[in-house]
XYZ file of C-alpha atoms in Angstrom:
430
model
C -0.054 -0.052 -0.136
C 1.209 3.533 -0.707
C -0.009 4.673 2.709
C 2.011 4.921 5.914
C 1.001 2.226 8.897
C -2.021 2.926 10.735
C -1.731 2.531 14.184
C -3.303 -0.822 15.269
C -5.081 0.799 18.341
C -7.660 2.141 15.844
C -8.700 -1.185 14.690
C -8.531 -2.873 18.463
C -10.921 -0.220 19.814
C -13.293 -0.639 16.553
C -13.276 -4.273 17.169
C -13.753 -3.504 20.881
C -16.799 -1.032 20.451
C -18.724 -3.695 17.816
C -18.318 -6.440 19.968
C -19.627 -4.396 22.946
C -23.162 -4.345 20.982
C -23.359 -8.427 19.885
C -25.797 -9.914 21.707
C -24.888 -12.689 24.026
C -22.803 -15.896 22.447
C -22.782 -14.663 18.997
C -20.318 -14.431 16.399
C -19.782 -11.888 13.310
C -18.337 -12.303 9.923
C -16.873 -9.905 7.436
C -15.379 -10.682 4.075
C -12.861 -9.167 1.940
C -14.191 -7.671 -1.534
C -13.781 -9.972 -4.489
C -11.044 -8.472 -7.275
C -13.705 -7.785 -10.507
C -12.910 -9.537 -13.780
C -12.809 -7.184 -16.781
C -12.496 -9.719 -19.568
C -9.520 -12.098 -20.187
C -6.863 -11.940 -17.724
C -7.711 -8.118 -16.607
C -9.211 -6.838 -13.147
C -10.082 -3.500 -11.628
C -7.990 -2.081 -9.095
C -8.591 -3.772 -5.987
C -10.543 -2.048 -3.280
C -11.024 -3.754 0.012
C -14.267 -3.984 1.535
C -14.644 -1.054 4.247
C -16.159 -3.173 6.957
C -13.179 -5.309 7.469
C -11.026 -2.708 7.116
C -12.360 -0.633 9.392
C -12.507 -3.848 12.040
C -8.909 -4.612 10.979
C -6.789 -2.492 9.067
C -6.342 -5.561 6.451
C -6.343 -4.318 3.111
C -5.907 -7.375 1.022
C -8.162 -9.938 -0.808
C -9.461 -13.213 0.259
C -8.760 -12.515 3.752
C -12.259 -13.213 6.641
C -12.614 -11.586 10.167
C -14.452 -13.464 12.678
C -15.335 -11.685 15.962
C -16.608 -14.182 18.877
C -16.610 -12.176 22.006
C -18.272 -14.908 24.361
C -16.137 -17.941 22.942
C -15.389 -20.429 25.531
C -11.667 -20.779 23.901
C -10.090 -17.138 24.201
C -7.559 -17.740 21.526
C -10.848 -17.938 19.025
C -12.445 -14.814 20.184
C -11.045 -12.946 17.278
C -9.512 -14.761 13.905
C -8.360 -13.294 11.045
C -8.193 -15.979 7.793
C -5.710 -15.150 5.059
C -4.818 -16.502 1.992
C -1.390 -18.538 2.507
C 1.570 -16.527 0.975
C 4.435 -18.335 -0.274
C 7.601 -17.484 -2.586
C 6.021 -18.081 -5.604
C 3.094 -15.672 -4.840
C 5.937 -13.154 -3.980
C 7.534 -13.194 -6.829
C 4.403 -12.994 -9.210
C 1.892 -11.072 -6.912
C 3.938 -9.336 -4.429
C 4.381 -9.376 -1.007
C 1.119 -10.831 0.881
C 0.411 -10.815 4.663
C 2.531 -12.897 7.221
C 0.765 -14.086 10.352
C 2.938 -11.438 12.122
C 2.567 -8.804 9.978
C -1.563 -9.562 9.933
C -1.037 -8.859 13.727
C 1.237 -5.747 13.473
C -1.658 -4.407 11.346
C -4.509 -5.570 13.063
C -3.743 -6.236 16.732
C -5.547 -9.899 15.931
C -3.410 -12.469 17.781
C -4.830 -15.673 15.976
C -4.372 -16.128 12.320
C -5.114 -19.155 10.303
C -4.744 -19.608 6.534
C -8.005 -19.511 4.257
C -8.330 -23.181 3.717
C -8.712 -24.017 7.590
C -11.659 -21.631 7.659
C -14.429 -24.294 7.456
C -12.731 -26.460 10.227
C -12.488 -23.747 12.830
C -15.917 -22.216 12.035
C -17.543 -25.511 12.699
C -16.424 -25.412 16.096
C -17.180 -22.037 16.854
C -20.805 -22.313 15.336
C -21.268 -25.521 17.731
C -20.591 -22.759 20.632
C -22.581 -20.150 19.104
C -26.365 -19.241 19.328
C -26.426 -16.052 17.048
C -24.499 -15.203 13.741
C -23.978 -11.731 12.741
C -24.248 -11.421 8.698
C -22.834 -8.203 7.126
C -25.252 -6.691 4.682
C -24.976 -3.802 3.222
C -28.097 -1.304 3.722
C -26.851 1.921 2.710
C -29.693 4.418 1.736
C -27.782 5.248 -1.685
C -26.706 1.683 -2.177
C -27.763 -0.078 -5.405
C -26.330 -3.539 -5.630
C -26.846 -5.598 -8.719
C -23.398 -7.594 -8.305
C -23.436 -10.540 -6.116
C -20.791 -9.537 -3.640
C -17.980 -11.949 -2.100
C -19.882 -11.187 1.324
C -23.385 -12.176 -0.320
C -22.010 -15.296 -1.404
C -20.759 -16.239 1.628
C -23.972 -15.436 3.740
C -25.497 -17.363 1.260
C -23.315 -20.349 1.809
C -23.084 -20.204 5.844
C -26.962 -20.176 6.517
C -27.624 -22.876 3.994
C -25.180 -24.898 6.235
C -26.212 -23.816 9.466
C -29.843 -23.135 9.132
C -30.701 -23.451 12.786
C -28.766 -20.568 14.075
C -30.592 -17.042 14.747
C -29.415 -14.288 12.472
C -28.428 -11.194 13.183
C -27.272 -7.960 11.384
C -23.982 -6.158 11.604
C -24.913 -3.213 9.933
C -27.142 -1.147 12.242
C -23.743 -1.324 14.833
C -21.660 -0.582 12.164
C -24.080 2.420 10.893
C -23.427 3.990 14.338
C -19.930 3.240 14.964
C -18.649 4.167 11.472
C -20.240 7.697 11.651
C -18.489 8.687 14.564
C -15.012 8.974 14.024
C -12.007 8.475 15.914
C -9.183 11.249 16.251
C -7.049 8.451 14.596
C -9.590 8.369 11.613
C -9.794 12.223 11.960
C -6.355 12.585 11.414
C -6.366 10.201 8.057
C -9.250 12.345 6.661
C -7.096 15.431 7.523
C -4.312 14.021 5.435
C -6.700 13.175 2.637
C -8.054 17.018 2.754
C -4.405 17.967 2.550
C -3.734 15.947 -0.647
C -6.369 17.301 -2.157
C -5.664 21.281 -1.423
C -1.609 20.283 -2.920
C -3.816 19.178 -6.040
C -5.979 22.328 -5.786
C -3.087 24.654 -5.856
C -1.224 23.108 -8.679
C -4.380 23.196 -10.638
C -4.946 27.277 -9.875
C -1.358 27.381 -11.237
C -2.125 25.335 -14.324
C -5.380 26.647 -15.594
C -5.810 29.100 -18.272
C -8.096 28.891 -21.214
C -8.304 26.726 -24.036
C -6.930 23.999 -21.365
C -8.908 20.801 -21.567
C -10.973 19.292 -18.689
C -8.889 16.058 -18.969
C -5.475 17.875 -18.612
C -6.685 19.363 -15.558
C -7.795 16.110 -14.267
C -4.427 14.637 -15.028
C -2.676 17.453 -13.104
C -4.792 16.232 -9.904
C -3.941 12.809 -10.392
C -0.285 13.839 -10.701
C 0.004 15.297 -7.166
C -2.105 13.012 -5.596
C -0.249 9.803 -6.664
C 2.794 11.792 -5.253
C 1.588 12.052 -2.246
C 0.677 8.543 -0.824
C -2.785 8.777 -2.323
C -4.283 5.622 -4.663
C -5.495 8.553 -6.426
C -9.138 9.825 -6.575
C -11.725 9.333 -3.621
C -14.500 8.963 -6.308
C -14.950 9.714 -10.152
C -13.888 13.304 -10.863
C -16.057 15.947 -11.728
C -13.869 18.491 -14.075
C -17.038 20.525 -15.713
C -16.216 23.610 -17.537
C -19.112 26.161 -18.609
C -22.654 24.714 -18.967
C -21.212 21.111 -18.181
C -21.148 22.542 -14.586
C -25.207 22.186 -15.001
C -24.844 18.397 -14.929
C -24.458 17.299 -11.666
C -22.545 13.965 -12.441
C -20.629 15.309 -15.517
C -17.827 12.805 -15.458
C -16.871 12.947 -19.193
C -14.264 15.493 -18.509
C -13.566 15.827 -22.597
C -14.320 19.659 -23.139
C -12.372 22.192 -23.932
C -12.305 25.467 -21.087
C -13.000 28.647 -22.882
C -12.159 32.099 -21.855
C -15.010 33.625 -19.792
C -15.955 30.244 -18.913
C -16.163 28.985 -14.672
C -14.788 25.204 -14.257
C -16.688 23.357 -11.445
C -14.286 21.119 -9.628
C -15.751 18.312 -7.469
C -12.629 16.371 -6.954
C -10.678 15.073 -3.986
C -8.259 12.553 -2.908
C -8.359 9.448 -0.792
C -5.728 8.316 1.493
C -5.405 4.997 3.472
C -8.830 4.249 2.102
C -10.388 7.301 4.019
C -12.107 10.104 1.579
C -12.115 13.391 0.887
C -14.842 15.623 -0.860
C -14.231 19.209 -2.100
C -15.684 21.404 -4.719
C -14.190 24.545 -5.947
C -15.404 26.750 -8.886
C -12.684 28.907 -10.505
C -12.711 31.376 -13.577
C -10.721 30.109 -16.545
C -9.393 33.347 -17.620
C -8.220 33.950 -13.818
C -11.069 36.492 -13.310
C -14.815 36.224 -12.215
C -17.391 38.567 -14.196
C -19.293 40.804 -11.759
C -22.248 38.513 -12.161
C -20.371 35.035 -11.633
C -18.766 36.986 -8.439
C -22.340 37.594 -6.943
C -23.569 33.876 -7.908
C -20.095 32.856 -6.215
C -20.515 34.838 -2.934
C -24.065 33.715 -2.681
C -23.326 30.093 -2.783
C -20.126 30.438 -0.111
C -22.420 32.632 2.127
C -24.773 29.651 2.475
C -21.996 27.356 2.980
C -20.661 29.492 5.832
C -23.892 29.611 7.400
C -25.030 25.814 6.738
C -21.334 25.143 8.496
C -22.697 26.618 11.813
C -25.703 24.466 12.116
C -23.953 21.226 11.747
C -23.741 20.784 15.882
C -24.622 17.970 18.355
C -28.476 17.141 18.479
C -29.121 18.602 14.932
C -31.638 16.408 12.773
C -29.973 16.166 9.104
C -33.921 16.321 7.368
C -34.776 19.712 9.559
C -31.179 21.103 8.971
C -31.730 20.720 5.011
C -35.077 22.785 5.714
C -33.010 25.586 7.213
C -30.584 25.750 4.175
C -33.577 25.994 1.892
C -34.094 29.494 3.516
C -30.985 30.755 3.444
C -30.873 29.482 -0.219
C -34.216 30.936 -1.181
C -32.984 34.097 0.579
C -29.930 34.328 -1.948
C -31.784 33.466 -4.874
C -34.261 36.722 -4.313
C -31.590 38.448 -4.049
C -29.654 37.341 -7.030
C -33.138 38.168 -8.807
C -33.428 34.162 -9.957
C -36.897 33.733 -7.654
C -39.247 36.782 -6.788
C -41.497 36.789 -4.007
C -44.505 34.888 -5.896
C -42.375 32.184 -7.010
C -41.597 31.732 -3.255
C -45.554 32.523 -2.027
C -46.645 30.098 -4.674
C -44.078 27.056 -4.058
C -45.200 23.482 -3.697
C -44.108 22.488 -0.289
C -42.823 19.171 -1.583
C -40.299 20.806 -3.771
C -39.801 24.538 -2.764
C -38.843 27.059 -5.393
C -35.034 27.106 -4.522
C -34.994 23.587 -5.735
C -35.059 25.009 -9.620
C -31.530 26.342 -8.896
C -30.292 24.153 -5.834
C -31.578 20.598 -6.542
C -29.350 18.308 -4.323
C -28.538 17.551 -0.572
C -26.222 19.872 1.047
C -24.472 17.514 3.389
C -23.908 13.798 3.970
C -21.482 11.610 6.344
C -18.215 10.801 4.773
C -15.174 8.638 6.250
C -14.345 5.315 4.425
C -16.941 5.779 1.885
C -17.507 9.354 0.227
C -21.083 8.787 1.265
C -20.341 7.054 4.480
C -22.544 5.214 6.825
C -24.820 7.297 9.109
C -28.194 6.906 10.024
C -29.669 10.192 8.946
C -32.750 10.120 11.347
C -30.446 10.277 14.246
C -29.268 13.134 15.878
C -25.866 14.607 14.649
C -23.119 13.717 17.104
C -19.882 15.079 18.055
C -16.794 13.590 15.679
C -19.286 13.249 12.701
C -17.931 14.149 9.456
C -19.991 15.973 7.026
C -19.640 17.657 3.492
C -21.245 20.818 3.232
C -21.702 21.576 -0.687
C -24.661 24.278 -1.676
C -24.509 25.383 -5.147
C -26.366 27.502 -7.803
C -26.988 26.259 -10.999
C -27.940 28.300 -13.870
C -28.278 26.863 -17.316
C -29.892 29.896 -19.000
C -26.358 31.674 -17.971
C -24.087 28.807 -18.833
C -22.617 28.249 -15.518
C -23.300 26.417 -12.414
C -20.996 26.880 -8.953
C -21.099 24.665 -6.110
C -18.426 24.987 -3.082
C -17.530 22.100 -0.452
C -15.942 21.339 2.209
C -15.397 18.152 4.961
C -16.100 19.294 8.569
C -16.144 17.494 11.841
C -18.680 18.379 14.410
C -17.146 19.335 17.595
C -18.645 19.198 21.507
C -19.299 22.649 21.543
C -19.059 25.463 18.739
C -18.638 25.510 14.940
C -17.445 22.332 13.047
C -13.947 21.910 12.589
C -13.384 22.620 9.101
C -10.541 20.057 7.711
C -10.542 22.147 4.357
C -9.866 25.289 5.757
C -6.442 25.498 4.285
C -7.909 25.116 0.929
C -8.298 28.254 -0.987
C -12.572 29.521 -1.299
C -12.592 33.310 -1.272
C -12.950 34.481 -4.661
C -10.478 37.171 -4.001
C -7.969 34.598 -3.071
C -8.712 32.558 -6.113
C -7.899 35.402 -8.641
C -4.588 36.270 -6.508
C -3.457 32.599 -6.735
C -4.445 32.409 -10.470
C -2.799 35.911 -11.499
C 0.609 35.528 -9.568
């Protein structure tokens, strides 16, 4: 892995917190992701399943974690199963985890090779009454591919049909949404790498540059700073392209007078950052562009202050809508009649700001978190208002990642990334 070793205390604590919420005499199983084929012998780059990573730090395919806190045999209360490595594998595929390195990474003392799984699991299931299966219940999940986790669950429930079944996901939704300080530090690193990419691009952009050339500049800076690359598919949207919320073609030329909307950020150690910025191709905003830009920035700043312990996500978005409505009235994009006659289920401001303002972020860009429950300290949210005006040929979105604090305003992990219009212009015209 490109990233530096992570303190295994993070994973030890995560397992302890998970096991504290399990039912008596139960075990839980977590699988690595598959390596997904493309065609012939080609595969996609491996991406570890975030849950097994969260609980063990193991970032390797064909790995399984079992936790069983009430197991009568103390040495079987935490177990890692790994693909056995050898000299041949080391030569052809590179070094894999040994049992010793697996302990150094995870803090799990008992490590077996994968071929011992069925034998060891049979003993554990003879003791246990309940088995926790790991299903993906994220509110945005749309899954058509049968995952390794799903295949294992199907096999497990067929082989042991008499056991009670429980779900890991509700526990993980709550645990993963509240970050440990080590996690916050890793996400700060991802944001710092993103800052380096953005500052590089501010120095690079000029009229007639291509969107994909800008994407390449970000990729260069991310990789040279120990990131695998983009935390999600990057959006480099110049001119009218910014009005397509998930524009990812990045194949158009950036013209003098246009704006470029970036929604692009680095990952680090599987943790995401998520940044949006909008800059002028020429290095100078027009008066109209700057007026809209500053309106979006004011909404972002005021919305950020609302992210406090106890806040409810849906109520927060209602209040952000009021802020945006006021700004759109000031810009002449809405009038009083638009607001008075609006449909409450789709308020007038949605014509120009049609997406949400904030989501959890962490190991996933749209991270785990139960949105109907009150916000808590050390949750990390994006704040990303936007105004999109197809008739004027531009759209503006600004986005930072912030950590909710016990008291006061959130900590902005992107506070060092330029955002004020005047600072953007100054940096682009040095």
